Every structure is written in structure tokens, then in C-alpha cells.
Coordinates of C-alpha atoms and ligand atoms in Angstrom, one line a residue:
M1 CA -81.9 -29.5 17.8
P2 CA -78.6 -31.1 17.1
E3 CA -75.4 -29.1 16.8
T4 CA -75.0 -28.4 13.1
A5 CA -71.6 -27.9 11.4
I6 CA -71.8 -25.0 8.7
P7 CA -69.4 -25.2 6.0
A8 CA -67.7 -22.1 4.7
Q9 CA -69.8 -20.9 1.9
A10 CA -69.3 -18.8 -1.1
P11 CA -71.4 -15.5 -0.9
E12 CA -74.1 -16.6 -3.6
Q13 CA -74.6 -19.9 -2.0
S14 CA -75.2 -18.5 1.3
A15 CA -77.9 -15.9 0.2
Q16 CA -80.8 -17.9 1.6
T17 CA -78.9 -19.2 4.8
Q18 CA -80.7 -18.7 7.9
Y19 CA -79.3 -19.1 11.4
D20 CA -80.8 -19.0 14.5
V21 CA -78.3 -16.5 15.9
I22 CA -75.6 -14.5 14.2
V23 CA -72.8 -13.2 16.5
V24 CA -70.7 -10.1 15.4
G25 CA -67.1 -10.3 16.8
A26 CA -65.0 -13.1 17.7
G27 CA -63.2 -11.6 20.8
F28 CA -63.9 -13.1 24.2
A29 CA -67.6 -12.4 24.2
G30 CA -68.2 -13.7 20.7
M31 CA -66.2 -16.7 21.2
Y32 CA -68.2 -17.7 24.3
A33 CA -71.4 -16.9 22.9
L34 CA -70.6 -19.1 19.9
H35 CA -69.6 -22.0 22.2
K36 CA -72.5 -21.6 24.7
L37 CA -75.3 -21.2 22.1
R38 CA -74.1 -23.9 19.8
G39 CA -74.0 -26.3 22.6
M40 CA -77.5 -25.7 23.3
G41 CA -78.4 -26.6 19.7
F42 CA -78.8 -23.1 18.2
K43 CA -77.5 -22.7 14.7
V44 CA -74.9 -20.0 15.1
R45 CA -72.6 -18.0 12.8
V46 CA -69.8 -15.6 13.8
Y47 CA -68.6 -12.8 11.5
E48 CA -65.1 -11.3 12.6
A49 CA -63.4 -8.4 10.8
G50 CA -59.9 -9.7 11.8
S51 CA -58.2 -12.7 10.5
G52 CA -58.0 -14.3 13.9
V53 CA -59.9 -14.7 17.3
G54 CA -59.1 -12.3 20.3
G55 CA -60.7 -8.9 19.6
T56 CA -59.1 -6.4 21.5
W57 CA -55.9 -8.6 22.0
Y58 CA -55.9 -9.5 18.2
W59 CA -55.8 -5.6 17.4
N60 CA -53.7 -4.1 20.3
R61 CA -50.3 -5.4 19.7
Y62 CA -48.4 -2.3 20.5
P63 CA -45.1 -2.7 22.3
G64 CA -45.7 -3.4 26.2
A65 CA -49.5 -4.1 25.5
R66 CA -50.6 -6.0 28.6
C67 CA -53.8 -6.7 30.7
D68 CA -54.2 -4.7 33.7
G69 CA -56.5 -7.2 35.2
E70 CA -54.6 -10.1 37.0
S71 CA -54.2 -13.1 34.7
M72 CA -55.6 -15.6 37.2
F73 CA -59.0 -13.7 37.1
Y74 CA -58.9 -12.1 33.6
S75 CA -59.7 -15.5 32.0
Y76 CA -62.9 -17.6 31.3
S77 CA -64.4 -19.4 34.3
F78 CA -67.2 -21.3 32.6
D79 CA -65.2 -24.6 32.2
D80 CA -63.3 -25.7 35.1
A81 CA -61.1 -28.1 32.8
L82 CA -60.1 -25.2 30.8
Q83 CA -58.9 -23.0 33.8
Q84 CA -57.1 -26.0 35.3
E85 CA -55.2 -26.7 32.0
W86 CA -54.1 -23.2 31.1
T87 CA -51.1 -21.8 33.0
W88 CA -50.5 -17.9 33.0
S89 CA -46.8 -17.1 33.2
E90 CA -47.3 -13.7 34.6
R91 CA -49.3 -11.8 37.2
Y92 CA -50.5 -9.4 34.3
A93 CA -50.5 -11.3 30.9
A94 CA -48.8 -9.6 27.9
Q95 CA -50.9 -9.3 24.8
P96 CA -49.2 -12.2 22.9
E97 CA -49.9 -14.7 25.8
I98 CA -53.6 -13.4 26.0
L99 CA -54.0 -13.9 22.2
A100 CA -52.4 -17.4 22.7
Y101 CA -54.9 -18.3 25.2
A102 CA -57.9 -17.0 22.8
N103 CA -56.6 -19.3 20.2
H104 CA -56.3 -22.1 22.7
V105 CA -60.0 -21.4 23.5
A106 CA -60.9 -21.5 19.9
D107 CA -59.0 -24.8 19.2
R108 CA -60.2 -26.7 22.2
F109 CA -63.8 -25.9 21.4
D110 CA -63.7 -26.2 17.8
L111 CA -64.8 -22.6 17.2
R112 CA -63.2 -21.7 14.1
R113 CA -65.5 -23.8 11.7
D114 CA -68.4 -21.4 12.6
I115 CA -66.5 -18.1 12.2
A116 CA -66.3 -16.3 9.1
F117 CA -62.9 -14.2 9.5
D118 CA -62.0 -11.2 7.3
T119 CA -65.5 -10.2 7.1
R120 CA -67.0 -7.0 8.3
V121 CA -70.8 -6.8 9.0
K122 CA -72.0 -3.7 7.0
S123 CA -75.7 -3.6 7.6
M124 CA -78.4 -5.3 9.7
T125 CA -82.2 -4.9 8.7
F126 CA -84.9 -6.4 10.9
E127 CA -88.1 -7.3 9.1
E128 CA -90.7 -7.5 11.7
P129 CA -93.5 -9.5 9.8
D130 CA -91.0 -12.3 9.4
R131 CA -89.1 -11.7 12.8
I132 CA -85.8 -12.0 10.9
W133 CA -82.5 -9.9 10.7
R134 CA -81.1 -9.6 7.2
V135 CA -77.4 -9.2 7.6
E136 CA -75.0 -8.0 4.8
T137 CA -71.2 -8.1 5.0
D138 CA -68.3 -6.5 3.2
T139 CA -67.6 -9.8 1.4
G140 CA -71.2 -9.6 -0.2
E141 CA -72.4 -12.3 2.1
R142 CA -76.2 -11.9 2.9
I143 CA -77.7 -14.1 5.8
K144 CA -80.6 -14.3 7.7
A145 CA -81.0 -14.8 11.4
R146 CA -83.6 -14.7 14.1
Y147 CA -81.3 -13.1 16.7
C148 CA -78.2 -11.0 16.4
I149 CA -75.7 -10.6 19.2
M150 CA -73.3 -7.8 19.0
A151 CA -70.0 -8.9 20.5
T152 CA -68.3 -5.9 18.8
G153 CA -66.1 -4.7 21.8
C154 CA -66.3 -1.7 23.9
L155 CA -62.7 -0.5 22.7
S156 CA -62.5 -1.7 19.1
V157 CA -62.7 1.4 16.9
P158 CA -59.6 3.5 17.2
N159 CA -59.9 7.3 17.9
E160 CA -57.9 8.6 14.9
P161 CA -57.1 12.2 15.3
S162 CA -56.9 14.3 12.2
F163 CA -54.2 17.0 12.6
P164 CA -53.6 19.3 10.0
G165 CA -50.8 18.1 7.6
Q166 CA -51.0 14.6 8.9
D167 CA -50.9 13.1 5.4
T168 CA -47.8 15.0 4.6
F169 CA -45.6 13.3 7.2
R170 CA -42.8 11.5 5.6
G171 CA -42.1 8.8 8.3
A172 CA -44.0 6.1 9.7
T173 CA -47.2 6.4 11.6
Y174 CA -48.8 3.8 13.8
H175 CA -52.1 3.8 16.1
T176 CA -51.8 1.6 19.1
G177 CA -55.0 0.0 18.5
R178 CA -54.1 -1.1 15.0
W179 CA -50.6 -2.2 15.4
P180 CA -48.9 -4.0 12.7
H181 CA -48.6 -7.8 12.8
E182 CA -45.0 -7.6 11.8
P183 CA -42.5 -6.5 14.5
V184 CA -41.8 -2.8 14.5
D185 CA -38.2 -1.9 15.4
F186 CA -37.6 1.7 16.6
T187 CA -33.8 1.3 17.1
G188 CA -32.0 4.3 16.2
Q189 CA -35.1 6.3 15.3
R190 CA -36.6 9.6 16.7
V191 CA -40.1 8.7 17.7
A192 CA -43.1 10.8 18.9
V193 CA -45.8 9.2 21.1
I194 CA -49.0 11.3 21.2
G195 CA -51.4 10.4 24.1
T196 CA -50.7 9.3 27.6
G197 CA -53.6 7.0 28.4
S198 CA -53.2 3.3 29.3
S199 CA -51.8 2.6 25.7
G200 CA -49.3 5.4 25.8
I201 CA -48.2 4.5 29.4
Q202 CA -47.5 0.9 28.5
S203 CA -45.8 1.6 25.2
I204 CA -43.7 4.6 26.4
P205 CA -41.2 2.7 28.5
V206 CA -40.7 -0.1 25.9
I207 CA -40.3 2.5 22.9
A208 CA -37.8 4.5 25.0
R209 CA -35.5 1.5 25.4
Q210 CA -35.3 1.3 21.8
A211 CA -35.5 4.6 20.2
S212 CA -32.7 7.0 19.9
R213 CA -34.9 9.9 21.1
L214 CA -38.5 9.7 22.2
T215 CA -40.8 12.7 22.6
V216 CA -44.0 12.3 24.4
F217 CA -46.9 14.8 23.7
Q218 CA -49.0 14.9 26.9
R219 CA -52.5 16.7 26.8
T220 CA -53.6 15.4 30.2
A221 CA -51.4 13.9 32.8
N222 CA -53.1 10.6 33.9
Y223 CA -53.2 8.8 37.3
S224 CA -50.8 5.7 37.0
V225 CA -49.9 3.1 39.7
P226 CA -47.2 0.5 39.5
A227 CA -48.2 -3.0 38.2
W228 CA -45.3 -4.9 40.0
N229 CA -45.7 -7.4 37.5
G230 CA -43.7 -10.5 37.5
P231 CA -43.8 -14.2 37.0
L232 CA -46.4 -16.3 38.9
E233 CA -44.6 -18.9 40.9
P234 CA -45.8 -22.4 40.2
D235 CA -46.7 -23.0 43.9
T236 CA -49.0 -20.0 43.8
V237 CA -50.7 -21.0 40.8
R238 CA -51.1 -24.6 42.1
A239 CA -52.7 -23.3 45.4
M240 CA -55.0 -20.9 43.5
K241 CA -56.0 -23.7 40.9
A242 CA -56.8 -26.1 43.9
I243 CA -59.7 -23.8 44.9
Y244 CA -60.2 -22.1 41.6
P245 CA -64.0 -22.5 41.7
E246 CA -64.2 -21.1 45.2
L247 CA -62.1 -18.1 44.1
R248 CA -64.3 -17.6 41.0
D249 CA -67.4 -17.4 43.2
K250 CA -65.5 -14.8 45.2
Q251 CA -64.6 -13.0 42.1
R252 CA -68.4 -12.9 41.0
A253 CA -69.5 -11.6 44.3
T254 CA -67.2 -8.5 43.9
L255 CA -68.1 -5.0 42.9
T256 CA -66.0 -5.1 39.7
G257 CA -65.1 -8.6 39.2
N258 CA -61.7 -7.9 40.8
M259 CA -60.2 -9.1 43.9
F260 CA -59.3 -5.7 45.5
E261 CA -58.4 -5.2 49.0
S262 CA -60.0 -2.1 50.7
A263 CA -58.6 -0.5 53.8
G264 CA -62.1 0.7 54.9
P265 CA -65.2 2.4 53.8
S266 CA -63.8 6.1 54.2
A267 CA -60.3 7.7 53.9
M268 CA -61.8 10.4 56.0
A269 CA -62.7 8.2 58.9
V270 CA -59.0 7.7 59.8
S271 CA -56.1 9.8 60.8
K272 CA -53.9 11.3 58.3
E273 CA -51.0 8.8 59.3
E274 CA -53.3 5.6 58.9
R275 CA -54.6 6.9 55.6
A276 CA -50.9 7.4 54.4
R277 CA -50.0 3.8 55.6
A278 CA -53.0 2.5 53.7
F279 CA -52.2 4.3 50.5
E280 CA -48.5 3.1 50.7
A281 CA -49.7 -0.5 51.2
C282 CA -52.0 -0.3 48.2
W283 CA -49.3 1.3 46.1
Q284 CA -46.9 -1.6 47.0
R285 CA -49.5 -4.1 46.2
G286 CA -49.8 -2.4 42.8
G287 CA -52.5 -2.4 40.2
L288 CA -56.0 -1.2 39.7
G289 CA -56.9 -2.0 43.4
F290 CA -55.9 1.7 44.2
M291 CA -59.5 2.5 42.8
A292 CA -60.9 0.6 45.9
V293 CA -58.3 1.7 48.4
Y294 CA -61.1 3.3 50.4
G295 CA -64.8 2.8 49.7
D296 CA -65.4 6.6 49.1
V297 CA -62.6 7.8 46.9
Q298 CA -64.9 7.7 43.9
R299 CA -67.9 9.6 45.8
N300 CA -66.0 11.9 48.5
D301 CA -64.1 14.9 47.3
Q302 CA -61.9 15.0 50.1
S303 CA -61.0 11.4 50.1
N304 CA -60.4 11.6 46.4
Q305 CA -58.2 14.3 46.8
A306 CA -56.2 12.6 49.3
A307 CA -55.7 9.8 47.0
A308 CA -54.8 12.2 44.2
E309 CA -52.2 13.9 46.4
F310 CA -50.5 10.6 47.5
I311 CA -50.1 9.8 43.8
R312 CA -48.7 13.1 43.0
G313 CA -46.2 12.8 45.8
K314 CA -45.1 9.6 44.1
V315 CA -44.6 11.1 40.9
R316 CA -42.5 13.9 42.3
Q317 CA -40.5 11.3 44.0
L318 CA -39.9 9.2 41.0
V319 CA -39.3 12.0 38.4
E320 CA -35.9 13.5 38.9
D321 CA -36.5 16.6 36.8
P322 CA -38.8 18.9 38.7
V323 CA -40.2 20.5 35.6
K324 CA -41.2 17.1 34.0
A325 CA -42.5 16.0 37.4
E326 CA -44.8 18.9 37.6
I327 CA -46.0 18.3 34.0
L328 CA -46.5 14.6 34.9
A329 CA -48.3 15.1 38.2
P330 CA -52.0 14.4 37.6
K331 CA -54.3 17.4 38.3
G332 CA -57.9 16.4 38.1
T333 CA -60.2 13.9 40.0
F334 CA -58.4 10.7 40.8
G335 CA -60.1 7.9 38.9
C336 CA -62.3 10.0 36.9
K337 CA -60.4 9.0 33.7
R338 CA -59.4 5.3 33.7
L339 CA -56.5 4.6 36.2
C340 CA -53.5 3.4 34.5
V341 CA -51.2 0.5 35.7
D342 CA -47.5 0.8 34.4
T343 CA -44.2 -0.7 34.5
D344 CA -41.5 2.0 35.0
Y345 CA -43.5 4.7 33.3
Y346 CA -42.4 7.6 35.6
A347 CA -38.7 6.4 35.8
T348 CA -38.7 6.4 32.0
Y349 CA -38.6 10.3 32.0
N350 CA -35.3 10.0 33.9
R351 CA -33.7 8.7 30.7
A352 CA -31.6 11.1 28.9
N353 CA -33.3 10.2 25.4
V354 CA -36.9 11.1 26.5
D355 CA -38.5 14.5 26.3
L356 CA -42.0 15.6 27.4
V357 CA -44.1 18.1 25.7
D358 CA -46.9 19.6 27.5
I359 CA -49.7 20.1 25.0
T360 CA -52.4 21.0 27.5
D361 CA -52.5 24.7 26.8
T362 CA -50.6 24.7 23.5
P363 CA -52.2 21.9 21.4
I364 CA -50.4 20.3 18.4
D365 CA -50.8 22.8 15.7
C366 CA -50.0 20.4 12.9
I367 CA -48.0 17.6 11.6
T368 CA -45.3 18.7 8.9
P369 CA -43.5 16.4 6.6
D370 CA -40.6 16.2 9.4
G371 CA -42.5 15.9 12.5
V372 CA -45.0 17.3 15.2
S373 CA -45.4 21.1 15.4
V374 CA -46.5 22.7 18.6
G375 CA -46.6 26.5 18.9
G376 CA -44.8 26.7 15.6
K377 CA -41.7 24.8 16.8
V378 CA -41.2 21.5 15.0
C379 CA -40.1 18.3 16.7
E380 CA -38.4 16.4 14.0
V381 CA -39.3 12.6 14.3
D382 CA -38.9 9.5 12.2
A383 CA -42.1 7.8 13.3
I384 CA -45.3 9.0 15.1
V385 CA -47.3 6.6 17.3
F386 CA -51.0 7.6 17.9
A387 CA -51.9 6.5 21.3
T388 CA -55.0 8.3 21.2
G389 CA -57.7 5.9 22.4
F390 CA -60.9 4.6 20.9
D391 CA -64.4 5.8 20.0
A392 CA -65.7 3.7 23.0
M393 CA -68.5 1.6 23.7
T394 CA -70.8 2.9 20.8
G395 CA -68.3 3.4 18.0
A396 CA -68.2 -0.1 16.8
L397 CA -72.2 -0.6 17.0
L398 CA -72.8 2.8 15.2
R399 CA -70.6 1.9 12.3
I400 CA -73.0 -0.8 11.3
D401 CA -76.2 0.4 9.6
I402 CA -78.6 -1.2 12.1
T403 CA -82.3 -0.6 11.1
N404 CA -85.8 -1.8 11.6
A405 CA -87.4 -1.8 8.3
T406 CA -91.0 -2.1 9.8
N407 CA -91.0 0.8 12.2
G408 CA -88.1 2.9 10.5
A409 CA -86.1 3.0 13.6
S410 CA -82.3 3.1 13.2
L411 CA -79.7 2.7 16.0
R412 CA -78.0 6.0 14.8
E413 CA -81.4 8.0 15.2
I414 CA -82.1 6.2 18.5
W415 CA -78.6 7.1 19.9
A416 CA -78.2 10.5 18.3
D417 CA -78.4 12.1 21.7
G418 CA -76.4 9.2 23.4
P419 CA -76.8 5.6 23.9
V420 CA -80.2 4.3 25.6
T421 CA -80.6 0.6 26.4
Y422 CA -82.5 -1.6 28.8
L423 CA -80.0 -3.3 31.0
G424 CA -77.3 -2.5 28.4
L425 CA -78.7 -5.7 26.7
Q426 CA -81.4 -4.4 24.2
V427 CA -82.6 -1.4 22.6
A428 CA -86.2 -0.6 22.2
G429 CA -87.6 -0.6 18.7
L430 CA -84.9 -3.0 17.6
P431 CA -86.1 -6.6 18.6
N432 CA -84.1 -9.7 18.8
L433 CA -80.9 -7.7 18.9
F434 CA -78.6 -8.1 21.9
T435 CA -75.5 -6.2 23.0
I436 CA -72.8 -7.9 25.1
T437 CA -71.3 -5.4 27.5
G438 CA -73.2 -2.7 25.9
P439 CA -73.6 0.8 27.2
G440 CA -75.9 0.9 30.3
S441 CA -74.1 -2.4 31.7
P442 CA -71.1 -2.4 34.0
S443 CA -68.8 -3.4 31.2
V444 CA -65.7 -1.3 31.2
L445 CA -65.9 -0.5 34.8
T446 CA -65.4 -4.2 35.8
N447 CA -63.3 -7.1 34.8
M448 CA -64.5 -7.8 31.2
I449 CA -64.4 -11.7 31.1
P450 CA -66.8 -12.3 34.1
T451 CA -68.9 -9.6 32.9
I452 CA -69.0 -11.2 29.3
E453 CA -69.7 -14.5 30.9
Q454 CA -72.8 -13.0 32.7
H455 CA -74.2 -11.5 29.7
V456 CA -73.8 -14.6 27.4
E457 CA -75.3 -16.7 30.0
W458 CA -78.3 -14.4 30.6
I459 CA -78.9 -14.0 26.9
A460 CA -78.6 -17.9 26.4
D461 CA -81.0 -18.7 29.2
C462 CA -83.5 -16.1 27.5
L463 CA -83.2 -17.6 24.2
D464 CA -83.7 -21.1 25.7
D465 CA -86.7 -20.1 27.6
M466 CA -88.3 -18.4 24.6
R467 CA -87.6 -21.7 22.3
E468 CA -89.2 -23.6 25.1
K469 CA -92.4 -21.3 25.2
G470 CA -92.7 -21.0 21.3
L471 CA -91.7 -17.4 21.5
D472 CA -89.5 -15.6 18.9
L473 CA -89.6 -12.0 19.4
I474 CA -88.1 -9.9 22.3
A475 CA -87.7 -6.2 22.7
P476 CA -87.7 -3.9 25.8
T477 CA -90.6 -1.6 26.4
Q478 CA -89.9 2.1 26.1
E479 CA -90.8 2.7 29.8
A480 CA -88.6 0.0 30.9
Q481 CA -85.7 1.5 28.8
S482 CA -86.3 5.1 30.0
A483 CA -86.3 4.0 33.7
W484 CA -82.9 2.0 33.2
V485 CA -81.3 5.0 31.4
E486 CA -82.5 7.4 34.1
H487 CA -81.0 5.0 36.8
V488 CA -77.8 4.5 35.0
A489 CA -77.4 8.3 35.0
E490 CA -78.5 8.9 38.5
T491 CA -76.1 6.3 39.6
A492 CA -73.3 8.0 37.8
D493 CA -74.2 11.4 39.4
H494 CA -73.5 10.0 42.9
T495 CA -69.9 9.8 41.8
L496 CA -67.1 12.1 40.7
R497 CA -66.9 10.3 37.4
G498 CA -68.6 13.2 35.4
T499 CA -66.1 15.7 36.3
C500 CA -63.6 15.3 33.3
N501 CA -63.3 14.6 29.7
S502 CA -63.1 10.9 29.7
W503 CA -63.9 8.4 27.2
Y504 CA -66.6 6.9 29.5
L505 CA -68.5 10.0 28.8
G506 CA -67.5 10.1 25.0
A507 CA -65.7 13.3 25.7
N508 CA -62.5 12.1 23.8
V509 CA -64.3 12.1 20.5
P510 CA -65.0 15.4 18.9
G511 CA -68.8 15.8 18.6
K512 CA -69.9 12.6 20.6
P513 CA -72.9 13.2 22.8
R514 CA -71.6 13.6 26.6
V515 CA -73.2 10.8 28.3
F516 CA -71.9 8.5 31.1
M517 CA -72.2 5.2 29.1
P518 CA -71.4 2.4 31.3
Y519 CA -73.4 1.3 34.6
I520 CA -71.7 2.3 37.7
G521 CA -73.9 0.6 40.2
G522 CA -71.4 -2.5 40.4
M523 CA -71.4 -6.0 39.2
I524 CA -73.4 -7.5 42.1
A525 CA -76.3 -5.1 41.9
Y526 CA -76.4 -5.4 38.2
R527 CA -76.2 -9.4 38.3
E528 CA -79.0 -9.3 40.8
T529 CA -81.2 -7.1 38.6
C530 CA -80.7 -9.3 35.6
A531 CA -81.5 -12.5 37.6
Q532 CA -84.6 -11.0 39.0
V533 CA -85.8 -9.7 35.7
A534 CA -85.5 -13.1 34.2
A535 CA -87.1 -14.9 37.5
D536 CA -90.0 -12.5 37.2
G537 CA -90.7 -13.5 33.5
Y538 CA -88.4 -11.0 31.9
T539 CA -90.1 -7.8 33.2
G540 CA -89.5 -4.8 31.1
F541 CA -89.3 -7.0 28.0
E542 CA -92.2 -7.6 25.4
R543 CA -92.0 -11.3 24.2
T544 CA -94.3 -12.8 21.9
Ligands
NA7_1 P1 -57.3 6.8 26.2 O1 -57.3 6.4 27.6 O2 -58.4 7.3 25.6 O3 -56.0 7.8 26.2 C1 -55.9 8.4 24.9 C2 -54.8 9.5 25.0 O4 -54.6 10.3 23.9 C3 -55.1 10.6 26.2 O5 -54.0 10.8 26.7 C4 -55.7 11.6 25.2 O6 -55.6 12.9 26.0 C5 -54.9 11.7 24.1 N1 -55.5 12.4 22.9 C6 -56.5 12.0 22.2 N2 -56.5 12.8 21.3 C7 -55.7 13.7 21.3 C8 -55.4 14.8 20.5 N3 -56.1 15.1 19.4 N4 -54.3 15.4 20.9 C9 -53.5 15.3 21.8 N5 -53.8 14.2 22.6 C10 -55.0 13.3 22.3 O7 -56.9 5.5 25.4 P2 -55.8 4.4 25.6 O8 -55.9 3.6 24.2 O9 -54.7 4.8 26.0 O10 -56.7 3.4 26.7 C11 -58.0 3.0 26.5 C12 -58.3 1.9 27.2 O11 -57.8 0.8 27.0 C13 -58.0 2.3 28.8 O12 -58.6 3.2 29.4 C14 -58.0 0.7 29.5 O13 -59.3 0.5 29.8 C15 -57.6 -0.1 28.2 P3 -57.0 13.5 26.9 O14 -56.7 12.6 28.1 O15 -58.2 13.0 26.3 O16 -56.6 14.9 27.1

């Protein structure tokens, strides 16, 4: 089948349009899915709610927004010419640079002609007799497709808290995940930041430098390690590019798609002094690698506590006011919530214009016209920044009305008690629907771009194989799905990850079922399983 250019169509003209594949979302997953499948001769159309490509990096424009994966490895590897021609300027790229990269990819591979921007998919209905998904958008477009690929992102729906009185606030409000496109200048303003996850921890030091007064409302102290971000030296980049394909192979063979250095299998197998040296060396290297400082920090309580205590010690050294330091010193299991990577976060609390309010035991009671009220005391501010996170992993999928008209199954019902999938790729009862980095896949526990590439390539191979064999319906069996769901849960139970209220568990969104959503078995095991399933003739899937 030749590659087909699809002109932009008015809704009424497109009523009968049928595609081989509809992709929802034009972030890194959707862009690669389009490029890959179009190149294989499939007729593909992408729908994107934003006005541009980039997904997460299109929406998260808050001050200080930066990737905490290293740029040289948080980028596509599928095309060597692309990785050779693009040059990252810093160890950790800032949001504008990542967005520029996404736009460069879109231009380079001429992706935009097959993307409908400013268009949100509202509903998707599968009609089994015709083996067709009927898709409806908020612009009134109605389209048909054999397959749908959900590239809707894991952190794309903001968790918008609804504090009593929120609407009465007279000043400006912002959510980090929906930051305005125009620059926001806090100079001379009194600003409140609510939330101290990655978004809060990245934005607080930047806002503190602008605002006349910054008040941070912290419900849980998070573990944060320094990024030690800085420019990438041209010689380093040249040397890495000279062996980029080799480095990418190494990256794919890691547990998480990150090139972390580990000091050994167990923190408890070495002396206290040796452990302290290893922790310090890891702190000095900076970044998420602290999660892998010893192989057992996520599984062994004592090892975990040793890592936790080391970081608490650092917080006490870095924060001059002992009262603030105690509030900021994280208390729970290290790495249970996502580890944060910062630039000057703890030192920011040494500034005279920065206050910290501990809302662990006394939560925010309301927002008044003048500010944020805690325990009846109002902190008057001109602007409030909600850094309150996302309805992660399932949020974007459940906001679309996804149903199978033939068997009456709907995603909302199937996932009522938490997400169930086979390999994080498909859901039983909803044929021909694929999720990229869906729940039940390593996704958010890994470097997202190599993970996305693996998913897209697996799906592309599967569709190609079906086309060759004259098949056009694929869904997992209930048995295969149940066994996978059980495996995902069991694997999580062997770690300390279920011991806190993290967004991995859905615990940050009131009423969300508490299920550990990503697969924690690691990227290598997961890749091997997916490859084996395909090699064995797509075991666990029914294809007709
Ligand atoms: P996170 O990590 O979910 O952090 C959200 C923060 O907001 C966290 O400190 C929450 O406290 C706090 N929060 C949420 N709701 C409230 C209410 N109602 N009151 C007070 N505080 C609240 O989101 P981020 O955007 O920072 O990061 C998401 C991911 O993006 C990150 O993990 C990286 O993968 C990149 P809590 O901890 O729940 O007590």
C-alpha cells in the first residue's frame, strides 16, 4: 500500500473517511507511531487536543520545567541521522528545548500533514461485525478506523484540587500541567505554591527568584537529589555521538532505560563507611541514579532506610533553619513516591522571601478571596500555583467514552476497580485498541522514550504480521489478561512501592482505585516477554 497524504477535511466531508489506524495524541508516542506506521504503508490519522506536537512538553511550561532523564538518552534512537544532527545543550534539557526537538522531529518527518490539532477525541465505539472503530471528536469529526492506538500520555490530565472557596480567589491561579503559553512574571508578587512533587520542586527555586514573597504549602516532604545540571561540552557530545548506536544498545539493555551506576547489589552487604562513600558519590553524580545506588534499596527495608537517612542528613545540612529542615526532611520509604531531581531546591528555603507551611496534619481549609487559609489563618497572596500533579496513567483514557457496541463492554466499566490489561498493550473485550505505555507496562518507571519506541515497534510488527496473514481483529484473552494483571501485582508486592500514597497507586486522586499501575519487573524482562509473545505467534492474543 503506498503512503497516502490525507488533506485536512471539514467534518462533513470526513464522515465516511476510513483509516487503517487512528492515533490519539501527538506527543513522543503518537509522533513515532505516525512516522512508523505511515512508513509501512498504513493510512494513519492523528488527533491531538493541543495546538502543537510534544504532549507533556507542550503542556508543562511552568518555570523550571526540565526533564530529569539525561538529554542524550531522553530522545529518539530509531533514526541515527536524527540523533546525529540534533545537539542537546544541557545534561538535562529544559522544556523549551525538548519542545523544539519535538517540533524538529515533526518537521523532519513531515508529520503535521497527518495530525489534526486542536481536536479532542470524545468517544470511540467498536463495531465487531464490521471490525471498525467509530471515532468522534469535539470538532464534530466522525471517522472510522480498523485500529486505534492510544498515545494519550501517562501524565496528561491535571489533578485539579477543589478547595472550598477556590473560585472566590481574586488573584491569578495556575496549574503547572496547564501553564499559559505567554510568559508569567511574578516580579513583585506574593505567590503560593501548593504541592512539592517534581513540578513544585522544579518551579519553586525559579519562582522564589522572581516573587517578592513565596509561600510553599507542603503536604508530604519528598526525596529530592541534585541534578548538577550544566552545559554539555561539545567534546563530550562528539565522543558520545561517535558511539551513539552502541550506547543505545546499552541503554536498551538496562532495567529502566537509564545509564545508572550501581555500587553493588546490597547496601547491607557493605560497611557503614563504604555505604556512606557510595551514597556520597551517587549524590555527587546527581540525578535519578540514586534509585539504583544499591540493587536492593527498593526491596530491603534496612537498605531503603539507610538511603533515606543519608538524604535526610543532606537536607539538614542544606537548610539553615532547623525548623524548616525538619519539615523538609522526607519521612517515608525512599523512592516510594517518584524521586525528584532539583536545582537549588533545598537552598531556596534559606532565602529571606521564602516561607514553608506544613499542611501534613492541618490541611488547607479553604481558599479565600485573599489567599490560602490553613487552620483559620489566611496567607495573603496575589497568585496561587497548583503543583498538584496528575490523574496519572488512566486519566486520559477514561475521559474518552470507549465502548464495544457489540458486547456492551466499556473501558470505564472494565477498569472500575483499577486498570487491567495484557502487557499494558491491550484490554480484553476491546479489540483492535492498543495503548502505548499503558498501565501494566513499565512506562513511568522507565525512561519514556525508549519505552515508547519498544511499544510502537511491537504494535507495528504485530499489525504488519496481521496484514500479511490477512487478519484484522486482535484482542487478548481474559485468561492471558488475568495472568498478566496478577504478575504485575505480585511483582509490585516484592518491592516497597506500595507503602505510600503515590500517584503510581492512584492514591493522589480522591476515589481512584488503589492499584499499582505500572509494571515494575524492568524493561529487559518486559521487552523479552513481548518479543517472546510475538515469536510464539502472539500467545495470549486471539487474532482472526
Ligand atoms: P506529584 O508528584 O503528584 O506531586 C503533587 C504534589 O501536590 C504532592 O506534593 C502532593 O502532596 C500535592 N498535593 C496534591 N493534592 C493536594 C492537595 N489537595 N492539598 C495539598 N497538596 C496536594 O505531581 P508533579 O506534577 O509534581 O509530578 C508528577 C510527575 O511528573 C513526577 O513524578 C515526574 O514523573 C514528572 P502528596 O504527596 O500527595 O501528599
